[in-house]
Short mmCIF file of C-alpha atoms and ligand atoms in Angstrom, two decimals:
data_model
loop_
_atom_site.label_atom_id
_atom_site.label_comp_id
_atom_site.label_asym_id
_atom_site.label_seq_id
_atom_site.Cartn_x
_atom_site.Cartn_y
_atom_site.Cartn_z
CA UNK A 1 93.38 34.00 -13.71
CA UNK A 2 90.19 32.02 -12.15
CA UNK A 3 87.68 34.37 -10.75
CA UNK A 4 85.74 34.39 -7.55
CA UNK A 5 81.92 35.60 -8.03
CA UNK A 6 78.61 34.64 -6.03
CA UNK A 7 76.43 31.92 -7.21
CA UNK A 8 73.46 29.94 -6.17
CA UNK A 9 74.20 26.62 -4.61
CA UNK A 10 71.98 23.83 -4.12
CA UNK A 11 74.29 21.97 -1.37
CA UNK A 12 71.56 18.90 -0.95
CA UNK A 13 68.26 17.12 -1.82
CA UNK A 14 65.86 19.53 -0.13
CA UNK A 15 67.93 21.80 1.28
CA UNK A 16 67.62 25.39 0.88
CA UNK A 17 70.07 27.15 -1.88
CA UNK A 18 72.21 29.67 -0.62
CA UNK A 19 74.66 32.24 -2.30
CA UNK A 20 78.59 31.36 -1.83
CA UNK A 21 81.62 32.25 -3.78
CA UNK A 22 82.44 29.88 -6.51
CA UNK A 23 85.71 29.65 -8.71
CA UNK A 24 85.22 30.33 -12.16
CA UNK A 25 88.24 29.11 -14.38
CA UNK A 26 89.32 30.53 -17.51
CA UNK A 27 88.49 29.41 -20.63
CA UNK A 28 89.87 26.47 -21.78
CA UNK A 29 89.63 25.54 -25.65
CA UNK A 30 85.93 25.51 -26.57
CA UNK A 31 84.97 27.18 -23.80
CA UNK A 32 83.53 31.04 -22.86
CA UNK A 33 83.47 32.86 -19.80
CA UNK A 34 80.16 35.20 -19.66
CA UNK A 35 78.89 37.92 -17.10
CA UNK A 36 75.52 36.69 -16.71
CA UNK A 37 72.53 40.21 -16.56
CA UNK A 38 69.40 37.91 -16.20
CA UNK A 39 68.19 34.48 -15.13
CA UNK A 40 65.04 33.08 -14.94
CA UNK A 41 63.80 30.83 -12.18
CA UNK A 42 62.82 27.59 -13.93
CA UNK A 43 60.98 24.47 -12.42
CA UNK A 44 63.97 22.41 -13.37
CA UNK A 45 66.34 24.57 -11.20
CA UNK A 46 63.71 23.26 -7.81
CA UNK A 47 63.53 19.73 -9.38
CA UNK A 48 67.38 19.81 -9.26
CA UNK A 49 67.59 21.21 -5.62
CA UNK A 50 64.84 18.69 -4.71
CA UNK A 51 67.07 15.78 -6.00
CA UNK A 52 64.79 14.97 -8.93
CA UNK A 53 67.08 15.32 -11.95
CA UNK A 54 70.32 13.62 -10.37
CA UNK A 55 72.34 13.05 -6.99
CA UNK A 56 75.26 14.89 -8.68
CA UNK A 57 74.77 17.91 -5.74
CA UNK A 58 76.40 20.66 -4.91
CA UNK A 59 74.37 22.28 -7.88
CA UNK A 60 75.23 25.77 -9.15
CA UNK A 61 71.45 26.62 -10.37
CA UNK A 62 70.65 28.62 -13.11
CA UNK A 63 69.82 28.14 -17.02
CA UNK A 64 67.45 30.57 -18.72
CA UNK A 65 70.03 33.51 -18.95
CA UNK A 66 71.57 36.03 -21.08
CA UNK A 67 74.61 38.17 -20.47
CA UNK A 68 78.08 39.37 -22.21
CA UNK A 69 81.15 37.25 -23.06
CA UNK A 70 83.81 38.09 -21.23
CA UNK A 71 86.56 35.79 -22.40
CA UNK A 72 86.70 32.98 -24.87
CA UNK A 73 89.32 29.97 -25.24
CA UNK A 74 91.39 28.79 -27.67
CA UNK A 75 89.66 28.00 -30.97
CA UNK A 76 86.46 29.59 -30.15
CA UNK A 77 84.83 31.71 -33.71
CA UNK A 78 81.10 31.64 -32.70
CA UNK A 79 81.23 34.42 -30.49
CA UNK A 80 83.94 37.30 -29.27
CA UNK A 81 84.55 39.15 -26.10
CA UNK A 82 82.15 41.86 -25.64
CA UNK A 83 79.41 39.90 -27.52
CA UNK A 84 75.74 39.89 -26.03
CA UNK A 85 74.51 36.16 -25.65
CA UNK A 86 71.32 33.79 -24.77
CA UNK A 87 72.42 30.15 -23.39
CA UNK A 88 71.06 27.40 -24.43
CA UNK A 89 71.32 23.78 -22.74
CA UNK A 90 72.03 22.09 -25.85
CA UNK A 91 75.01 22.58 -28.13
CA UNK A 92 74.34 20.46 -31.31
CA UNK A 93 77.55 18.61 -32.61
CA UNK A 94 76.64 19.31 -36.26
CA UNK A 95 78.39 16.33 -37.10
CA UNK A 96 76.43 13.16 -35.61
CA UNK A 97 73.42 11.59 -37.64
CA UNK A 98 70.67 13.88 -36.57
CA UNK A 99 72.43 16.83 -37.07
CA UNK A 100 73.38 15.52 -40.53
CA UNK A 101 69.69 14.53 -41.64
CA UNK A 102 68.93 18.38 -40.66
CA UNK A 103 67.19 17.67 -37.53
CA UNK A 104 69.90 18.99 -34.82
CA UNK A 105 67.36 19.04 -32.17
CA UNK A 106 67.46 15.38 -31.57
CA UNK A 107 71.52 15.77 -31.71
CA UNK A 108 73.14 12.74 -29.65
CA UNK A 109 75.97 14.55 -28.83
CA UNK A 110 75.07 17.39 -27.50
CA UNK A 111 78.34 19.28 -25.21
CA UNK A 112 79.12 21.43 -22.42
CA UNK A 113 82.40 23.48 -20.63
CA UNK A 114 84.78 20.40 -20.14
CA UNK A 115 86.40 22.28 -16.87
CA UNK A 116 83.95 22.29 -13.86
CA UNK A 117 83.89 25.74 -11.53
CA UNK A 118 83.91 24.95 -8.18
CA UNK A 119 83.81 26.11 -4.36
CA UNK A 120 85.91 27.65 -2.45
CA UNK A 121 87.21 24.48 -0.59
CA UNK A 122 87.58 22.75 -4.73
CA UNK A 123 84.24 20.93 -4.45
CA UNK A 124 82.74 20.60 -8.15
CA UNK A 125 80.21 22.33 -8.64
CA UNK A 126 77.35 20.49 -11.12
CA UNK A 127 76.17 23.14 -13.22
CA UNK A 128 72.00 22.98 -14.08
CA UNK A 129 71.56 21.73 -17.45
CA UNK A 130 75.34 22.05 -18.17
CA UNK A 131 74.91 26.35 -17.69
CA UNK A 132 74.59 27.11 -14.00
CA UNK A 133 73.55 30.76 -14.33
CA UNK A 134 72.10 32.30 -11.18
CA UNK A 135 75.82 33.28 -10.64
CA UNK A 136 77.61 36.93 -11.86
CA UNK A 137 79.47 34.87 -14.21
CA UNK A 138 79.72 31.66 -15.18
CA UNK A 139 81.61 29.04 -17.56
CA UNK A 140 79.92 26.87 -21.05
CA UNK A 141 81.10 25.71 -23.96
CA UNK A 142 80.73 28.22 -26.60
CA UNK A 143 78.68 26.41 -28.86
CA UNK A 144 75.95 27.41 -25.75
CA UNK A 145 76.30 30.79 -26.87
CA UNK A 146 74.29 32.68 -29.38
CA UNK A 147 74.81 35.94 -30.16
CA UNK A 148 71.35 38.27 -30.29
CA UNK A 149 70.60 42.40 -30.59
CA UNK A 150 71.87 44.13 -27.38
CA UNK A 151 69.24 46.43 -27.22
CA UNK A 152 66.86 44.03 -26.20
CA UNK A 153 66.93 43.84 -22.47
CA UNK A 154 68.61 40.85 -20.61
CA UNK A 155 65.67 39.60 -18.82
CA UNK A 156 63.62 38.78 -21.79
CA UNK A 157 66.41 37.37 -23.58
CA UNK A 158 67.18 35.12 -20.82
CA UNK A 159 63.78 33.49 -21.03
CA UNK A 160 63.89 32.26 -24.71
CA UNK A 161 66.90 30.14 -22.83
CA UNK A 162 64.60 27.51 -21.78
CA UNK A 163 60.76 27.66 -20.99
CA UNK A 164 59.36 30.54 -23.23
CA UNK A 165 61.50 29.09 -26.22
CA UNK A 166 59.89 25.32 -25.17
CA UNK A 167 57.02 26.74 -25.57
CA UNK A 168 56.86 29.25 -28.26
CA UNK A 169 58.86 26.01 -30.33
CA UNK A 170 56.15 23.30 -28.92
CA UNK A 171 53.49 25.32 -30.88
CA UNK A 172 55.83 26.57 -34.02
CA UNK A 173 58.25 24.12 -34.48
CA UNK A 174 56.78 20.45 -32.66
CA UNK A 175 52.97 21.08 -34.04
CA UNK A 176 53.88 23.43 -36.81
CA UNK A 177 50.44 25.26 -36.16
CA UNK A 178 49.58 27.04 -39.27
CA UNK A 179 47.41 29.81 -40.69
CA UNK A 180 43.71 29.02 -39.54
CA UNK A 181 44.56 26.39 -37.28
CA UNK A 182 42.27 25.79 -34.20
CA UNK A 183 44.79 24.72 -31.04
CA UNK A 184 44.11 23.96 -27.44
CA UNK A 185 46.72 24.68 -24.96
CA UNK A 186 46.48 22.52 -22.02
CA UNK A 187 48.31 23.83 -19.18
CA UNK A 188 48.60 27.74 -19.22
CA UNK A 189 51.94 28.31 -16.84
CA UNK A 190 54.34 30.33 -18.27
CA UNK A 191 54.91 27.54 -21.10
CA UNK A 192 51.80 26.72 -21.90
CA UNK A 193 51.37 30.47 -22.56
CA UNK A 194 54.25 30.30 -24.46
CA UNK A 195 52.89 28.41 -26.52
CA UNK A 196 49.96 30.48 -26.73
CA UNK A 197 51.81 33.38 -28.46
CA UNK A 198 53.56 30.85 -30.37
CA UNK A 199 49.86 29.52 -32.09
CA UNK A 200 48.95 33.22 -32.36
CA UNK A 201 52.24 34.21 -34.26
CA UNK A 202 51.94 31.04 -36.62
CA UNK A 203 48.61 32.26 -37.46
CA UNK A 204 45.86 30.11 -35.66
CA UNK A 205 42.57 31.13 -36.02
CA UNK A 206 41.28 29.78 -32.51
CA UNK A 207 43.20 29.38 -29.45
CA UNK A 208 41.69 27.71 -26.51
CA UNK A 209 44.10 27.64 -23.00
CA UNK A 210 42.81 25.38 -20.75
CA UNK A 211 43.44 25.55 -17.01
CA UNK A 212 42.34 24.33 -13.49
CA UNK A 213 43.41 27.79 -12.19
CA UNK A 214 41.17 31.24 -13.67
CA UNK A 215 43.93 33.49 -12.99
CA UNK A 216 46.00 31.41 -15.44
CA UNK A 217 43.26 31.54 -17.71
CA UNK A 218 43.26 35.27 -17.71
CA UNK A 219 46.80 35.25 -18.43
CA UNK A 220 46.81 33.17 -21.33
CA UNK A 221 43.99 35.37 -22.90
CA UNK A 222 45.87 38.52 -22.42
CA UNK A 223 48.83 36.35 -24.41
CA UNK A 224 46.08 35.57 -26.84
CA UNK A 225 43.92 33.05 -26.08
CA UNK A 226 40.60 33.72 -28.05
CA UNK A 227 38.65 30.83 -25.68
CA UNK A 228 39.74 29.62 -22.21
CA UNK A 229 38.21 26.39 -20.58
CA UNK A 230 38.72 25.69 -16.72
CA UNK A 231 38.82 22.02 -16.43
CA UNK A 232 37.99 21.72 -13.19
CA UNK A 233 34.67 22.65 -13.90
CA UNK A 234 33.96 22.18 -17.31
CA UNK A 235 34.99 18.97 -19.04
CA UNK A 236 38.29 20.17 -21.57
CA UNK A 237 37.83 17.73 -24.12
CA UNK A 238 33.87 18.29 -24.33
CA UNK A 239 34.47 22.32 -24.66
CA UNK A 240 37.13 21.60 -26.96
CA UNK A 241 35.31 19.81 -29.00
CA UNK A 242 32.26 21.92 -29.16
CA UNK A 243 34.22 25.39 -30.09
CA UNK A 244 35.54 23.07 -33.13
CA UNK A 245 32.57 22.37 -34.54
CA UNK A 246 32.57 19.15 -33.18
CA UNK A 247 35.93 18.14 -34.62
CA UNK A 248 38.51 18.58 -31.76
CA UNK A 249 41.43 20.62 -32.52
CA UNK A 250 43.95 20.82 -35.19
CA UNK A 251 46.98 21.13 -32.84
CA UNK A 252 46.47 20.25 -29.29
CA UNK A 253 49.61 21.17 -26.64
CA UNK A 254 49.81 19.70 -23.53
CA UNK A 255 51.96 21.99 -21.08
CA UNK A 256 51.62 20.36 -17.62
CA UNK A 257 52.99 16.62 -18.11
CA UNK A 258 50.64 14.48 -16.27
CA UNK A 259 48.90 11.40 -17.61
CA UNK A 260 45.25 12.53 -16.75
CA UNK A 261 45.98 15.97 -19.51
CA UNK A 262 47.52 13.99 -22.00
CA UNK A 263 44.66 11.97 -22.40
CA UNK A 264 42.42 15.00 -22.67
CA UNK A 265 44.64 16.53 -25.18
CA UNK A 266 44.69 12.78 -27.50
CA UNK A 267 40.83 13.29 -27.38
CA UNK A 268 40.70 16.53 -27.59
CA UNK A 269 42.34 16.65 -30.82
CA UNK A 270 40.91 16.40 -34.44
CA UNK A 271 41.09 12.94 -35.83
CA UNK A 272 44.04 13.71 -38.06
CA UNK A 273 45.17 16.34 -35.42
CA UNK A 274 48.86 16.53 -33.61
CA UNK A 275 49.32 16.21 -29.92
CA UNK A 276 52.60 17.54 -29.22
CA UNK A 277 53.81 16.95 -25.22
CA UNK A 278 55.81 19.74 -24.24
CA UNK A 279 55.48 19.24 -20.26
CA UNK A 280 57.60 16.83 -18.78
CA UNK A 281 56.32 13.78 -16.95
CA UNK A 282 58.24 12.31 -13.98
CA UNK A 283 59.44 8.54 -14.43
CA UNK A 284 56.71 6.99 -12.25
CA UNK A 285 53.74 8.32 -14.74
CA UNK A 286 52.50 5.73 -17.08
CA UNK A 287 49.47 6.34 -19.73
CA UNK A 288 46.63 3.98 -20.42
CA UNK A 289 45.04 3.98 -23.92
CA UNK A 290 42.59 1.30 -25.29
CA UNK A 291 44.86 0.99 -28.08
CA UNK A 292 41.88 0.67 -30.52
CA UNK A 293 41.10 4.69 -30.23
CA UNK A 294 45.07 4.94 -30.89
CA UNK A 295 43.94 3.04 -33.82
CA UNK A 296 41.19 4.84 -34.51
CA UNK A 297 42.70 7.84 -34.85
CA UNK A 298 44.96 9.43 -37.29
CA UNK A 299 47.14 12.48 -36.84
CA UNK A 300 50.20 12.16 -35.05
CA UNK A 301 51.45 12.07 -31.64
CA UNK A 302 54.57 14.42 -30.45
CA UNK A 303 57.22 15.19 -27.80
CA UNK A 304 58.76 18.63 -27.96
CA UNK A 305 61.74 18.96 -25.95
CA UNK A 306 62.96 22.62 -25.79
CA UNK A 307 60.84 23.24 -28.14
CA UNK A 308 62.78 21.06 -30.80
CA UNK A 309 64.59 24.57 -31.03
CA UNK A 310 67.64 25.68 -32.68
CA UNK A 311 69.22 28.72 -30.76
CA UNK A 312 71.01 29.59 -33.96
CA UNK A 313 68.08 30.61 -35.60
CA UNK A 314 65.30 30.97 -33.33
CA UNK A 315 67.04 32.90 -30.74
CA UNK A 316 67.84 35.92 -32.86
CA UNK A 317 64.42 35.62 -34.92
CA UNK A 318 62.43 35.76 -31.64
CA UNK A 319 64.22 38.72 -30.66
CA UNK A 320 63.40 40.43 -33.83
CA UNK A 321 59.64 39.89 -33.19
CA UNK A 322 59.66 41.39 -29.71
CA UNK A 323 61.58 44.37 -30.61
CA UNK A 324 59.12 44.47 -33.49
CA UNK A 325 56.29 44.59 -30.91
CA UNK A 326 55.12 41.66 -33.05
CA UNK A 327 55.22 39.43 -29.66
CA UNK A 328 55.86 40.44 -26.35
CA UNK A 329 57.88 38.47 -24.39
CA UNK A 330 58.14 41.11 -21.75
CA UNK A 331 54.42 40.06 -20.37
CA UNK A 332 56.19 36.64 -19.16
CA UNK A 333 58.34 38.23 -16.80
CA UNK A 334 56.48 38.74 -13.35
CA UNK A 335 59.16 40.07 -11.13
CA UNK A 336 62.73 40.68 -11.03
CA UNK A 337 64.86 39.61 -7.61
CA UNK A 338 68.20 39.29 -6.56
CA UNK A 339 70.41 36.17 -6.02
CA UNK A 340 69.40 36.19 -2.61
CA UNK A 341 65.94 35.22 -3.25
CA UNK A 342 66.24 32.12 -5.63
CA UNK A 343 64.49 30.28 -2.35
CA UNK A 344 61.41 32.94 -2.21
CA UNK A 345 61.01 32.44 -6.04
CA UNK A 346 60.67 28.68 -5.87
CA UNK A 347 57.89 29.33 -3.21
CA UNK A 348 56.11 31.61 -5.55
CA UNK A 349 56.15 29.46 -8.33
CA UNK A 350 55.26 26.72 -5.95
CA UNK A 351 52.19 29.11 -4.94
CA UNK A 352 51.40 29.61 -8.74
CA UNK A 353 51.88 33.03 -8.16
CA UNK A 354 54.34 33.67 -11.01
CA UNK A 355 55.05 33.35 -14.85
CA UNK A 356 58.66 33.63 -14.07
CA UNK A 357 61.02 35.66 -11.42
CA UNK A 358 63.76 36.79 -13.00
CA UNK A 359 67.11 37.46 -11.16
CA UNK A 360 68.68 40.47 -12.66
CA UNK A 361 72.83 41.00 -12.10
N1 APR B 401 44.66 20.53 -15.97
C1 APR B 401 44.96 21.72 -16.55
N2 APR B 401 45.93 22.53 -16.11
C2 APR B 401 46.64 22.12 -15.07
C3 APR B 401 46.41 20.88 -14.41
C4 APR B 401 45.37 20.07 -14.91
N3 APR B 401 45.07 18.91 -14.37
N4 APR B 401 47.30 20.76 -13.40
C5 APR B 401 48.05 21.88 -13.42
N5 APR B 401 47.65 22.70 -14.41
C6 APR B 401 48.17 24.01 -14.78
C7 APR B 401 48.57 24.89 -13.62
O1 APR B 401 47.45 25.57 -13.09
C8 APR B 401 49.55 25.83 -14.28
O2 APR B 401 48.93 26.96 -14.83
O3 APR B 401 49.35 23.82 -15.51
C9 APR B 401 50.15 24.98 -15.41
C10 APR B 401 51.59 24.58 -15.16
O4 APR B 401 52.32 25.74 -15.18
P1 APR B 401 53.63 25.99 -14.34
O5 APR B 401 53.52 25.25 -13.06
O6 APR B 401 53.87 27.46 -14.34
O7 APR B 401 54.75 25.25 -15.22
P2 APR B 401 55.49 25.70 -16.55
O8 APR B 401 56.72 26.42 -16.22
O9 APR B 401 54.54 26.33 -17.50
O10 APR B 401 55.89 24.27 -17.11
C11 APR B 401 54.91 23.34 -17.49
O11 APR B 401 56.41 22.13 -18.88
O12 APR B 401 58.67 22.36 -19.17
C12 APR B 401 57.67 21.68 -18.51
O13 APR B 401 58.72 21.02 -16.43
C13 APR B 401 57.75 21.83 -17.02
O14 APR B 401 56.26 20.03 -16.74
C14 APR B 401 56.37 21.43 -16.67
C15 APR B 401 55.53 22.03 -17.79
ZN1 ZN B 402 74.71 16.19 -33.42
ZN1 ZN B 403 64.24 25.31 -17.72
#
C-alpha cells in the first residue's frame, strides 16, 4: 500500500521549503523503502531550492541520511527489511567500463528508484540527488543502500552520505595522502575539515587548513590541523610554502570551488605535488593559467567527486574508525533540528554558523 509521510518540499526557485505530505509507493523491483533517523543539511539541498542544479521543481530535499529498510522489491539481495543503512547518490552499475577497469567511481551508469513519490494532488516529486531524504521515509534503488553497524548513531552515519565522505575521500582516496605527507586544506567548512581528518588518518605529518574565517580555522585544528593560515591576511601560498621548507605541499585540497583558491592551491603545491578539487565550481567560473607554470610543474592535477568513494567499502570502514574513537565524526555535527526548520538551517549555513544541522526523525 503507498504511504503518506511528511517531507521537505522545495515548490520553486527561491521559494521557501515547506513540510507537506508526500506519497511514498511501494517498492517496485530494485527498489527499497527506508524510514529515514537522520539527514544532514547539505549546500546542494539550497542550490537545488535556489534553482541552481535543475528546473525539475517540486524538489523533495534531502541526501546525507541514514535510517532502516522497511520494505524491499522484487529481486532486491543487497539489503533486507530491518537492515540499518547510509544512502549514497551514486549506485555503480558494476557492469559498464569504469566499473569493469575497477574504478566504479567514475561509473556512467549510475541508477536511482525508477517510480517517483509524489504529492498529494500526484505532482512528481524530484528527489535531491536521486534520495530525497528530509522526509520520515522515502523511496531509492537499493543499490543506494549500504548496510553499516547499528550501534552507531543515525546522525553521524548520515553524514558519510555526502559531504564528510567527499571529504574524508578527497584527502584518502583523490590525493591518496600518505604517511609523512605535508597537505594544505584550502577551505575549512565542514568538507574541507573533512578532509582534514581524512590527511590525519592517512598519516600526514603536517596539516595546514587555510581559511578567510578564524573560527573555521579553530575548527579545523580541533579536527587536526597542526598549522592554520587565514588568507585574508596572510598570503596562503607564501605560508604554505614557508612551513614546507620552501617546497609547497605534497597534497594540496581545495574545498571551496572558486577560481581565485584553486590557483593558490596549484602554487601552493610541491612541484611533483597533487591538487585534488573537491569543491564544486558553478558553470560561469573559468581558470586562467600561463600554461608555461602548468608546464613547469609536475605532479598531477585532480577532481574528487564524492570523494571518488565507494559506499560498499568506505561506508562500513569509516564507521569502524569512529566507533573505534580512531576519528570522530561526531565533532561535524553542530545541531540537530526538526523537519520544520530545513529553512533556518540554510540561513545558518548561509551565516557560516554551522558544520552541518542535522534533522533527526
Ligand atoms: N579562501 C579560503 N577559504 C574560503 C574562501 C577563500 N577565498 N572563501 C570561502 N572560504 C571558506 C569559508 O570560510 C568556509 O569555511 O570555505 C569554507 C566553505 O565551507 P562551507 O561553506 O561550509 O562549504 P562545505 O560544505 O565545506 O563545502 C565546500 O565543497 O562539496 C563542495 O558544494 C560544496 O563547493 C562547496 C565546497
Ligand atoms: Zn558502472
Ligand atoms: Zn551533499
Amino acid at each position: 500500500m503507498p504511504q503518506q509521510v511528511n517531507g521537505v518540499i522545495a515548490p520553486g526557485r527561491n521559494e521557501p521549503v515547506r513540510v507537506e505530505t508526500i506519497t511514498i509507493p511501494d517498492p517496485g523491483p530494485g527498489e527499497a523503502v527506508v524510514a529515514v533517523q537522520a539527514c544532514g543539511v547539505c549546500h546542494t539541498d539550497l542550490h537545488y531550492k535556489q534553482g541552481g542544479i535543475n528546473d525539475e521543481f517540486p524538489f523533495l530535499l534531502g541526501h546525507e541520511a541514514a535510517g532502516v529498510v522497511e520494505s524491499v522489491g522484487e529481486g532486491v539481495t543487497e539489503v533486507a527489511p530491518g537492515d540499518f543503512v547510509i544512502l549514497n547518490w551514486r549506485a555503480v552499475c558494476g557492469r559498464c567500463r569504469a566499473c569493469r577497469r575497477g574504478r566504479p567511481w567514475y561509473c556512467f551508469d549510475t541508477h536511482n528508484a525508477k517510480q517517483k513519490m509524489t504529492l498529494a494532488d500526484g505532482t512528481e516529486l524530484s528527489p535531491a540527488l536521486g534520495i530525497g531524504a528530509f522526509a520520515e521515509k522515502t523511496l531509492v534503488a537499493a543499490g543506494q543502500c549500504t548496510k553499516v553497524d547499528p550501534a552507531v548513531s543515525p546522525a553521524v552515519a548520515g553524514l558519510l552520505g555526502c559531504g564528510v565522505m567527499a571529504g574524508i575521500g578527497a584527502a584518502v582516496n583523490t590525493g591518496e595522502v600518505g604517511r609523512g605527507d605535508t597537505v594544505a586544506v584550502i577551505g575549512c567548512g565542514g568538507v574541507g575539515d573533512a578532509a582534514v581528518v581524512g590527511a590525519r588518518l592517512a598519516g600526514a605529518a603536517k596539516i595546514i587548513a587555510v581559511d578567510i574565517d578564524d573560527r573555521k580555522l579553530e575548527t579545523a585544528r580541533a579536527m587536526g590541523a597542526t598549522h592554520t593560515v587565514n588568507s585574508r591576511s596572510t598570503d596562503a601560498v607564501e605560508a604554505v610554502r614557508e612551513l614546507t621548507d620552501g617546497f609547497g605541499a605534497d597534497v594540496v585540497i581545495e574545498a571551496v570551488g572558486r577560481p581565485e583558491t584553486y590557483a593558490q592551491a596549484f602554487y601552493a603545491r610541491d612541484l611533483a605535488g597533487t591538487v585534488v578539487l573537491v569543491g564544486v565550481p558553478t558553470p560561469d567560473m573559468k581558470l586562467e593559467l600561463p600554461l608555461l607554470d602548468v608546464f613547469g610543474r609536475g605532479g598531477s592535477l585532480k577532481s574528487s567527486w564524492y570523494g571518488d568513494c565507494l559506499p560498499s567499502r568506505d561506508f562500513p570502514m569509516l564507521i569502524d574508525l569512529h566507533q573505534q574513537g580512531r576519528i570522530d565524526l561526531g565533532a561535524f555535527v553542530t545541531e540537530t533540528i526538526g523537519l520544520g526548520d530545513v529553512e533556518k538551517a540554510f540561513a545558518r549555513m548561509h551565516e557560516g554558523d554551522v558544520l552541518r544541522s542535522v534533522v533527526v526523525l
